[in-house]
CSV table of C-alpha atoms in Angstrom, one decimal:
chain,number,residue,atom,x,y,z
A,936,MET,CA,17.3,1.9,-20.3
A,937,ARG,CA,18.6,2.9,-16.9
A,938,ASP,CA,21.5,1.1,-15.3
A,939,GLY,CA,22.9,0.9,-11.8
A,940,LEU,CA,21.7,0.4,-8.3
A,941,VAL,CA,18.0,-0.4,-7.6
A,942,LYS,CA,17.6,0.7,-4.0
A,943,ASN,CA,15.2,0.6,-1.0
A,944,ARG,CA,12.7,-1.8,-2.2
A,945,VAL,CA,10.4,-2.6,0.7
A,946,LEU,CA,8.2,-5.6,1.2
A,947,ALA,CA,5.9,-6.2,4.2
A,948,ILE,CA,4.9,-9.7,4.9
A,949,PRO,CA,2.1,-10.5,5.7
A,950,VAL,CA,0.8,-7.1,6.9
A,951,VAL,CA,2.3,-4.5,4.5
A,952,LEU,CA,3.4,-4.7,0.9
A,953,SER,CA,5.5,-1.7,-0.1
A,954,LEU,CA,7.5,-2.1,-3.3
A,955,LEU,CA,9.7,0.9,-3.4
A,956,LEU,CA,12.8,2.0,-5.4
A,957,THR,CA,14.7,4.9,-4.0
A,958,ILE,CA,17.8,6.4,-5.6
A,959,GLN,CA,18.1,10.0,-4.4
A,960,TRP,CA,15.8,12.9,-3.3
A,961,ALA,CA,15.8,16.6,-2.6
A,962,ALA,CA,13.6,19.1,-0.6
A,963,PRO,CA,12.9,22.3,-2.5
A,964,LEU,CA,10.8,25.0,-0.9
A,965,ALA,CA,7.2,24.2,0.0
A,966,SER,CA,4.2,26.1,-1.3
A,967,GLY,CA,0.5,26.2,-1.0
A,968,ALA,CA,-2.0,26.7,1.8
A,969,ALA,CA,-4.4,24.1,3.3
A,970,HIS,CA,-8.1,24.5,3.5
A,971,SER,CA,-9.9,21.2,3.3
A,972,SER,CA,-10.0,17.7,4.7
A,973,VAL,CA,-11.7,14.5,3.6
A,974,TYR,CA,-10.3,12.0,6.2
A,975,ASP,CA,-12.8,12.6,9.0
A,976,ARG,CA,-15.8,11.8,6.9
A,977,PHE,CA,-14.0,9.1,4.8
A,978,LEU,CA,-12.8,6.9,7.6
A,979,SER,CA,-16.4,6.3,8.6
A,980,THR,CA,-17.8,5.7,5.1
A,981,LEU,CA,-15.1,3.4,3.4
A,982,HIS,CA,-16.7,1.4,0.6
A,983,PHE,CA,-15.5,-0.5,-2.5
A,984,ALA,CA,-17.2,-1.2,-5.8
A,985,SER,CA,-17.8,-4.9,-6.6
A,986,ASN,CA,-18.3,-4.7,-10.4
A,987,ALA,CA,-15.4,-4.5,-12.7
A,988,PRO,CA,-15.7,-2.9,-16.2
A,989,GLU,CA,-15.5,-5.2,-19.1
A,990,ALA,CA,-12.2,-5.2,-21.0
A,991,PHE,CA,-12.3,-3.4,-24.3
A,992,GLN,CA,-10.3,-0.9,-26.4
A,993,GLN,CA,-12.0,2.5,-26.0
A,994,ARG,CA,-11.2,5.5,-28.2
A,995,ASP,CA,-11.3,9.1,-27.3
A,996,GLY,CA,-12.6,12.0,-29.5
A,997,ALA,CA,-9.5,12.1,-31.6
A,998,GLY,CA,-9.5,8.4,-32.3
A,999,ILE,CA,-6.5,7.6,-30.2
A,1000,GLY,CA,-6.6,4.1,-28.7
A,1001,LEU,CA,-6.6,3.9,-24.9
A,1002,PRO,CA,-6.4,0.7,-22.9
A,1003,ALA,CA,-9.6,-0.1,-21.2
A,1004,PRO,CA,-10.1,0.4,-17.4
A,1005,ALA,CA,-9.1,-2.6,-15.4
A,1006,ARG,CA,-10.3,-3.8,-12.0
A,1007,LEU,CA,-8.1,-3.7,-8.9
A,1008,HIS,CA,-8.5,-5.6,-5.7
A,1009,GLU,CA,-6.6,-5.3,-2.5
A,1010,ALA,CA,-5.3,-8.3,-0.5
A,1011,ASP,CA,-3.7,-8.3,2.9
A,1012,GLY,CA,0.0,-8.8,2.7
A,1013,ARG,CA,0.0,-8.6,-1.1
A,1014,GLY,CA,-1.1,-5.1,-2.0
A,1015,LEU,CA,-3.3,-3.6,-4.7
A,1016,LEU,CA,-3.5,-6.3,-7.3
A,1017,VAL,CA,-4.5,-6.5,-11.0
A,1018,GLN,CA,-4.7,-9.4,-13.4
A,1019,THR,CA,-1.8,-9.0,-15.8
A,1020,TRP,CA,-0.7,-10.7,-19.0
A,1021,VAL,CA,3.0,-10.7,-20.0
A,1022,ASN,CA,3.8,-11.4,-23.7
A,1023,GLY,CA,0.3,-12.7,-24.0
A,1024,THR,CA,0.8,-15.2,-21.2
A,1025,GLY,CA,-1.3,-15.1,-18.0
A,1026,PRO,CA,-3.2,-14.1,-16.1
A,1027,PHE,CA,-0.8,-13.3,-13.3
A,1028,GLU,CA,-1.4,-11.3,-10.1
A,1029,PHE,CA,0.7,-8.1,-10.2
A,1030,ALA,CA,0.8,-5.5,-7.5
A,1031,VAL,CA,0.2,-1.9,-8.8
A,1032,ASP,CA,3.0,0.2,-7.3
A,1033,THR,CA,3.4,3.9,-8.2
A,1034,GLY,CA,6.5,4.0,-6.0
A,1035,ALA,CA,8.4,1.2,-7.7
A,1036,GLY,CA,10.4,2.9,-10.4
A,1037,ALA,CA,10.4,-0.3,-12.4
A,1038,ASN,CA,8.3,-3.3,-13.3
A,1039,ILE,CA,9.3,-6.5,-11.5
A,1040,LEU,CA,8.8,-10.0,-12.7
A,1041,SER,CA,9.2,-13.2,-10.7
A,1042,ARG,CA,11.4,-15.8,-12.3
A,1043,ARG,CA,8.3,-18.1,-12.8
A,1044,VAL,CA,6.5,-15.4,-14.8
A,1045,ALA,CA,9.7,-14.6,-16.8
A,1046,SER,CA,10.0,-18.2,-17.7
A,1047,ALA,CA,6.4,-18.8,-18.5
A,1048,ALA,CA,6.2,-15.7,-20.7
A,1049,ARG,CA,9.6,-16.4,-22.3
A,1050,VAL,CA,10.9,-13.0,-21.3
A,1051,GLU,CA,14.2,-12.0,-22.8
A,1052,VAL,CA,16.9,-11.5,-20.1
A,1053,GLU,CA,19.7,-9.0,-20.7
A,1054,THR,CA,23.1,-10.6,-20.5
A,1055,GLY,CA,26.4,-9.0,-19.8
A,1056,GLY,CA,25.8,-5.7,-18.0
A,1057,GLY,CA,22.2,-6.6,-17.0
A,1058,ALA,CA,22.8,-7.4,-13.3
A,1059,VAL,CA,21.0,-5.3,-10.8
A,1060,ARG,CA,21.6,-5.2,-7.0
A,1061,VAL,CA,18.5,-4.6,-4.9
A,1062,VAL,CA,19.0,-2.9,-1.5
A,1063,GLY,CA,16.2,-2.5,1.0
A,1064,LEU,CA,15.5,0.2,3.6
A,1065,SER,CA,17.2,-2.1,6.1
A,1066,GLY,CA,20.4,-1.8,4.2
A,1067,VAL,CA,20.4,-5.5,3.4
A,1068,GLY,CA,21.2,-6.2,-0.2
A,1069,ALA,CA,20.1,-8.9,-2.6
A,1070,GLN,CA,22.1,-10.0,-5.6
A,1071,GLY,CA,20.9,-11.7,-8.8
A,1072,ALA,CA,18.2,-9.5,-10.2
A,1073,ARG,CA,18.4,-9.0,-14.0
A,1074,LYS,CA,17.2,-6.4,-16.5
A,1075,ALA,CA,14.6,-7.8,-18.8
A,1076,HIS,CA,12.9,-7.0,-22.1
A,1077,VAL,CA,9.1,-7.5,-22.3
A,1078,ARG,CA,7.2,-7.3,-25.6
A,1079,ASN,CA,4.0,-6.2,-23.9
A,1080,PHE,CA,1.9,-6.0,-20.8
A,1081,ALA,CA,-1.9,-6.3,-20.7
A,1082,LEU,CA,-4.3,-5.5,-17.8
A,1083,GLY,CA,-7.7,-7.1,-17.1
A,1084,ALA,CA,-7.8,-9.0,-20.4
A,1085,ARG,CA,-5.2,-10.6,-22.7
A,1086,GLY,CA,-5.9,-8.1,-25.5
A,1087,ASN,CA,-6.0,-4.9,-23.3
A,1088,LEU,CA,-2.5,-3.9,-24.1
A,1089,LEU,CA,-0.6,-1.1,-22.4
A,1090,PRO,CA,1.3,1.4,-24.5
A,1091,SER,CA,4.8,0.8,-23.1
A,1092,GLN,CA,6.9,-1.9,-21.5
A,1093,GLY,CA,9.0,0.4,-19.3
A,1094,PHE,CA,12.1,-0.5,-17.3
A,1095,THR,CA,11.7,-4.1,-16.1
A,1096,ILE,CA,13.7,-6.4,-13.9
A,1097,ILE,CA,13.5,-10.0,-12.8
A,1098,ALA,CA,14.0,-10.5,-9.1
A,1099,ASP,CA,13.4,-12.9,-6.2
A,1100,GLY,CA,11.8,-12.0,-2.9
A,1101,LEU,CA,8.2,-11.3,-3.9
A,1102,PRO,CA,5.7,-12.5,-1.3
A,1103,ALA,CA,3.5,-15.6,-1.9
A,1104,GLY,CA,0.6,-14.8,-4.2
A,1105,VAL,CA,2.4,-11.9,-6.0
A,1106,ASP,CA,3.7,-12.8,-9.4
A,1107,GLY,CA,5.1,-9.3,-10.2
A,1108,VAL,CA,5.0,-5.6,-9.8
A,1109,LEU,CA,3.5,-3.1,-12.3
A,1110,ASP,CA,4.7,0.5,-12.1
A,1111,PRO,CA,2.0,2.4,-14.1
A,1112,THR,CA,4.3,5.3,-14.8
A,1113,GLU,CA,6.6,3.0,-16.7
A,1114,SER,CA,3.9,0.9,-18.4
A,1115,PHE,CA,1.3,3.6,-19.3
A,1116,SER,CA,3.8,6.1,-20.7
A,1117,PRO,CA,3.2,8.4,-22.6
A,1118,LEU,CA,-0.4,8.3,-21.4
A,1119,GLY,CA,-1.6,9.5,-18.0
A,1120,TYR,CA,-3.3,7.2,-15.7
A,1121,ARG,CA,-5.9,7.2,-12.9
A,1122,ILE,CA,-6.1,5.0,-9.8
A,1123,ASP,CA,-9.5,5.2,-8.2
A,1124,MET,CA,-8.8,3.8,-4.7
A,1125,PRO,CA,-12.4,3.6,-3.4
A,1126,ASN,CA,-13.9,2.1,-6.6
A,1127,GLU,CA,-10.8,-0.1,-7.3
A,1128,THR,CA,-10.1,0.7,-10.9
A,1129,ILE,CA,-7.1,1.8,-13.0
A,1130,SER,CA,-7.6,3.6,-16.3
A,1131,ALA,CA,-5.8,5.7,-18.9
A,1132,PHE,CA,-6.2,9.2,-20.3
A,1133,ASP,CA,-4.4,11.2,-23.0
A,1134,PRO,CA,-2.8,14.2,-21.3
A,1135,ARG,CA,-2.4,16.0,-24.7
A,1136,LEU,CA,-6.2,16.0,-25.1
A,1137,THR,CA,-7.5,16.0,-21.5
A,1138,PRO,CA,-4.6,17.5,-19.5
A,1139,LEU,CA,-4.7,18.2,-15.8
A,1140,ARG,CA,-4.6,21.9,-14.9
A,1141,SER,CA,-3.1,23.4,-11.8
A,1142,ASP,CA,-5.9,25.9,-11.7
A,1143,ALA,CA,-8.7,23.3,-11.9
A,1144,ALA,CA,-8.5,21.5,-8.5
A,1145,PRO,CA,-11.6,19.3,-7.7
A,1146,ALA,CA,-13.8,20.2,-4.7
A,1147,ASP,CA,-12.1,19.2,-1.5
A,1148,GLY,CA,-9.1,18.1,-3.5
A,1149,THR,CA,-6.0,19.5,-5.0
A,1150,VAL,CA,-3.7,19.4,-8.1
A,1151,ALA,CA,0.0,19.2,-7.0
A,1152,ARG,CA,3.3,19.4,-8.9
A,1153,TRP,CA,4.7,16.0,-9.9
A,1154,LEU,CA,8.2,16.0,-8.5
A,1155,THR,CA,10.8,13.5,-9.6
A,1156,GLU,CA,14.4,12.4,-9.0
A,1157,PRO,CA,17.2,12.7,-11.5
A,1158,GLU,CA,17.2,9.0,-12.3
A,1159,SER,CA,13.5,8.1,-11.8
A,1160,ARG,CA,10.0,9.3,-12.8
A,1161,ARG,CA,8.5,8.1,-9.5
A,1162,PRO,CA,5.8,10.5,-8.3
A,1163,TYR,CA,6.7,12.8,-5.4
A,1164,VAL,CA,4.6,15.7,-4.1
A,1165,MET,CA,5.8,18.6,-1.8
A,1166,LEU,CA,4.2,18.7,1.6
A,1167,ALA,CA,3.6,22.2,2.8
A,1168,GLN,CA,5.9,21.4,5.8
A,1169,GLY,CA,8.8,21.3,3.4
A,1170,ARG,CA,9.3,17.6,2.9
A,1171,ARG,CA,8.8,15.6,-0.3
A,1172,ALA,CA,6.5,12.6,-0.1
A,1173,LEU,CA,6.4,9.6,-2.5
A,1174,ILE,CA,3.0,8.6,-3.7
A,1175,ASP,CA,3.3,4.8,-3.1
A,1176,THR,CA,0.3,2.6,-3.8
A,1177,GLY,CA,2.6,-0.4,-3.3
A,1178,SER,CA,2.9,0.5,0.4
A,1179,GLY,CA,0.4,-0.6,3.0
A,1180,PHE,CA,1.6,2.2,5.3
A,1181,GLY,CA,-0.3,5.5,5.7
A,1182,LEU,CA,2.0,8.4,6.2
A,1183,ALA,CA,5.4,6.7,6.8
A,1184,VAL,CA,8.2,8.7,8.4
A,1185,ASN,CA,11.6,8.1,9.8
A,1186,ARG,CA,13.1,9.9,12.8
A,1187,ASP,CA,14.3,13.0,10.8
A,1188,ALA,CA,11.0,13.4,8.9
A,1189,ALA,CA,8.9,13.0,12.1
A,1190,ARG,CA,10.9,15.7,13.8
A,1191,SER,CA,10.6,18.1,10.8
A,1192,LEU,CA,6.8,17.4,10.4
A,1193,GLY,CA,6.1,17.8,14.2
A,1194,ILE,CA,4.9,14.2,14.5
A,1195,PHE,CA,5.0,12.7,18.0
A,1196,THR,CA,6.5,9.2,18.0
A,1197,GLY,CA,6.5,8.2,21.6
A,1198,GLU,CA,3.4,6.0,21.5
A,1199,GLY,CA,2.0,3.4,19.1
A,1200,ARG,CA,1.3,-0.1,18.1
A,1201,GLU,CA,4.0,-2.3,16.8
A,1202,ARG,CA,3.4,-3.7,13.3
A,1203,VAL,CA,4.9,-7.2,12.8
A,1204,GLY,CA,6.1,-9.1,9.8
A,1205,THR,CA,7.6,-6.3,7.8
A,1206,ARG,CA,10.7,-7.0,5.7
A,1207,ASP,CA,12.2,-5.7,2.5
A,1208,LEU,CA,13.2,-7.4,-0.8
A,1209,GLY,CA,16.8,-7.8,0.4
A,1210,GLY,CA,15.5,-9.9,3.3
A,1211,GLY,CA,16.1,-7.3,6.0
A,1212,ASP,CA,13.5,-6.5,8.8
A,1213,ILE,CA,11.8,-3.0,8.8
A,1214,PRO,CA,10.5,-2.3,12.4
A,1215,SER,CA,7.5,0.0,12.2
A,1216,ARG,CA,4.9,1.3,14.7
A,1217,ARG,CA,1.4,2.8,14.0
A,1218,ILE,CA,1.4,6.0,16.0
A,1219,ARG,CA,-1.0,8.9,16.6
A,1220,PRO,CA,-2.6,10.1,13.3
A,1221,ALA,CA,-1.0,13.2,11.9
A,1222,THR,CA,-1.9,16.2,9.7
A,1223,VAL,CA,0.0,17.1,6.6
A,1224,HIS,CA,-0.8,19.5,3.7
A,1225,VAL,CA,-0.4,18.8,-0.1
A,1226,GLY,CA,-1.1,22.0,-2.0
A,1227,SER,CA,-4.5,23.3,-1.0
A,1228,LEU,CA,-5.5,20.0,0.6
A,1229,ALA,CA,-5.2,19.3,4.3
A,1230,LEU,CA,-4.9,15.6,5.1
A,1231,ARG,CA,-6.1,15.3,8.7
A,1232,ASN,CA,-6.0,12.3,10.9
A,1233,VAL,CA,-3.9,10.4,8.4
A,1234,PRO,CA,-2.9,6.9,9.6
A,1235,THR,CA,0.8,7.3,10.4
A,1236,ASP,CA,3.6,4.8,10.7
A,1237,TYR,CA,7.0,5.4,12.3
A,1238,LEU,CA,9.9,3.6,10.7
A,1239,SER,CA,12.3,3.6,13.6
A,1240,ASP,CA,15.3,2.0,11.8
A,1241,ALA,CA,14.9,3.6,8.4
A,1242,GLY,CA,18.0,5.6,7.3
A,1243,ALA,CA,18.2,9.4,7.4
A,1244,GLY,CA,17.7,9.6,3.7
A,1245,ALA,CA,14.6,7.4,3.5
A,1246,PRO,CA,11.7,9.2,1.8
A,1247,VAL,CA,8.4,10.1,3.4
A,1248,LEU,CA,5.7,7.8,2.0
A,1249,LEU,CA,2.1,8.3,1.4
A,1250,GLY,CA,0.9,4.7,1.2
A,1251,ARG,CA,-2.5,3.1,0.6
A,1252,ASP,CA,-3.8,3.8,4.1
A,1253,ALA,CA,-3.3,7.6,3.4
A,1254,LEU,CA,-4.6,7.4,-0.2
A,1255,ARG,CA,-7.8,5.5,0.3
A,1256,PRO,CA,-10.2,8.4,-0.1
A,1257,PHE,CA,-9.0,9.5,-3.5
A,1258,GLU,CA,-9.1,9.0,-7.2
A,1259,LEU,CA,-5.5,9.8,-8.1
A,1260,SER,CA,-4.7,11.1,-11.6
A,1261,PHE,CA,-1.1,11.3,-12.9
A,1262,ASP,CA,-0.3,13.5,-15.9
A,1263,PRO,CA,3.3,12.8,-17.0
A,1264,VAL,CA,3.3,15.5,-19.7
A,1265,ASN,CA,2.3,18.4,-17.5
A,1266,ARG,CA,3.9,16.9,-14.4
A,1267,LEU,CA,0.8,17.2,-12.3
A,1268,ILE,CA,-1.0,14.9,-9.8
A,1269,ARG,CA,-4.7,15.3,-8.9
A,1270,PHE,CA,-6.1,14.2,-5.6
A,1271,LYS,CA,-9.9,13.9,-6.1
A,1272,PRO,CA,-12.0,12.7,-3.1
A,1273,VAL,CA,-14.5,10.0,-4.1
């Protein structure tokens, strides 16, 4: 289990919920050419499915058990939510956050589910993008998580902490990279579902991009499996379903990406888990490229006070057109327009 500092966890209340752990990052050379866009047509045809699949244990052709798909729903100020059971207790409302780097439990959930708390060296310090730090988080040991139904168990417990600071109506945070491992997972944003696949049997392939989409390399940090992709402009971007931002950039990233930051609408009520304020402004939509995919007219947010090392984010407002598939074995991420 990883030790040390849990950093840059961002909450937006009530407008944006971005649950983000940042430890360190790099910027290798960019690659890929852009040829397609789905934003122009998507922004005028946004729709969401209303029927959730029934919870069951499905099996693939080789007889390997997969957790059933679970229904997601988005709530202002709380994020992309899923009904979750912890140690068989629930249901609780958890935010699904690919950018978290850890599962996070409220103290109420930890108490109700009788979660074992690590003593001794289990303390964790949480520091937000504002630089404000919060003490008192603890590493925890969960027996199991289930989504959508009590018996729909996930294969892994993952790195889990207990922390204060979650907004009202959010009982915890689920990082699917942590909890679905070693399986891959799909988050269908328009149809609001999360599901699993076995990457040994049905792997993603870099040469099998969907129409108007792309398959990009899954980049990581030395101390985290959080999913980054390389923008063709030479910056890494974190795929962050816990963030209500679109393309979120600080001053340095805006400059390198050629994004104009002089105009925009202030977004209010944004603060991080450490209790610090995160000023942000919705500015002119930008265009960035991920592999062969051109993301045009992406809703863009300027984080004026974020530090020089803050990562570029692709939050929910940028990801809404896509079914996102994450293959942890082959280290690939597929963007498939829906």
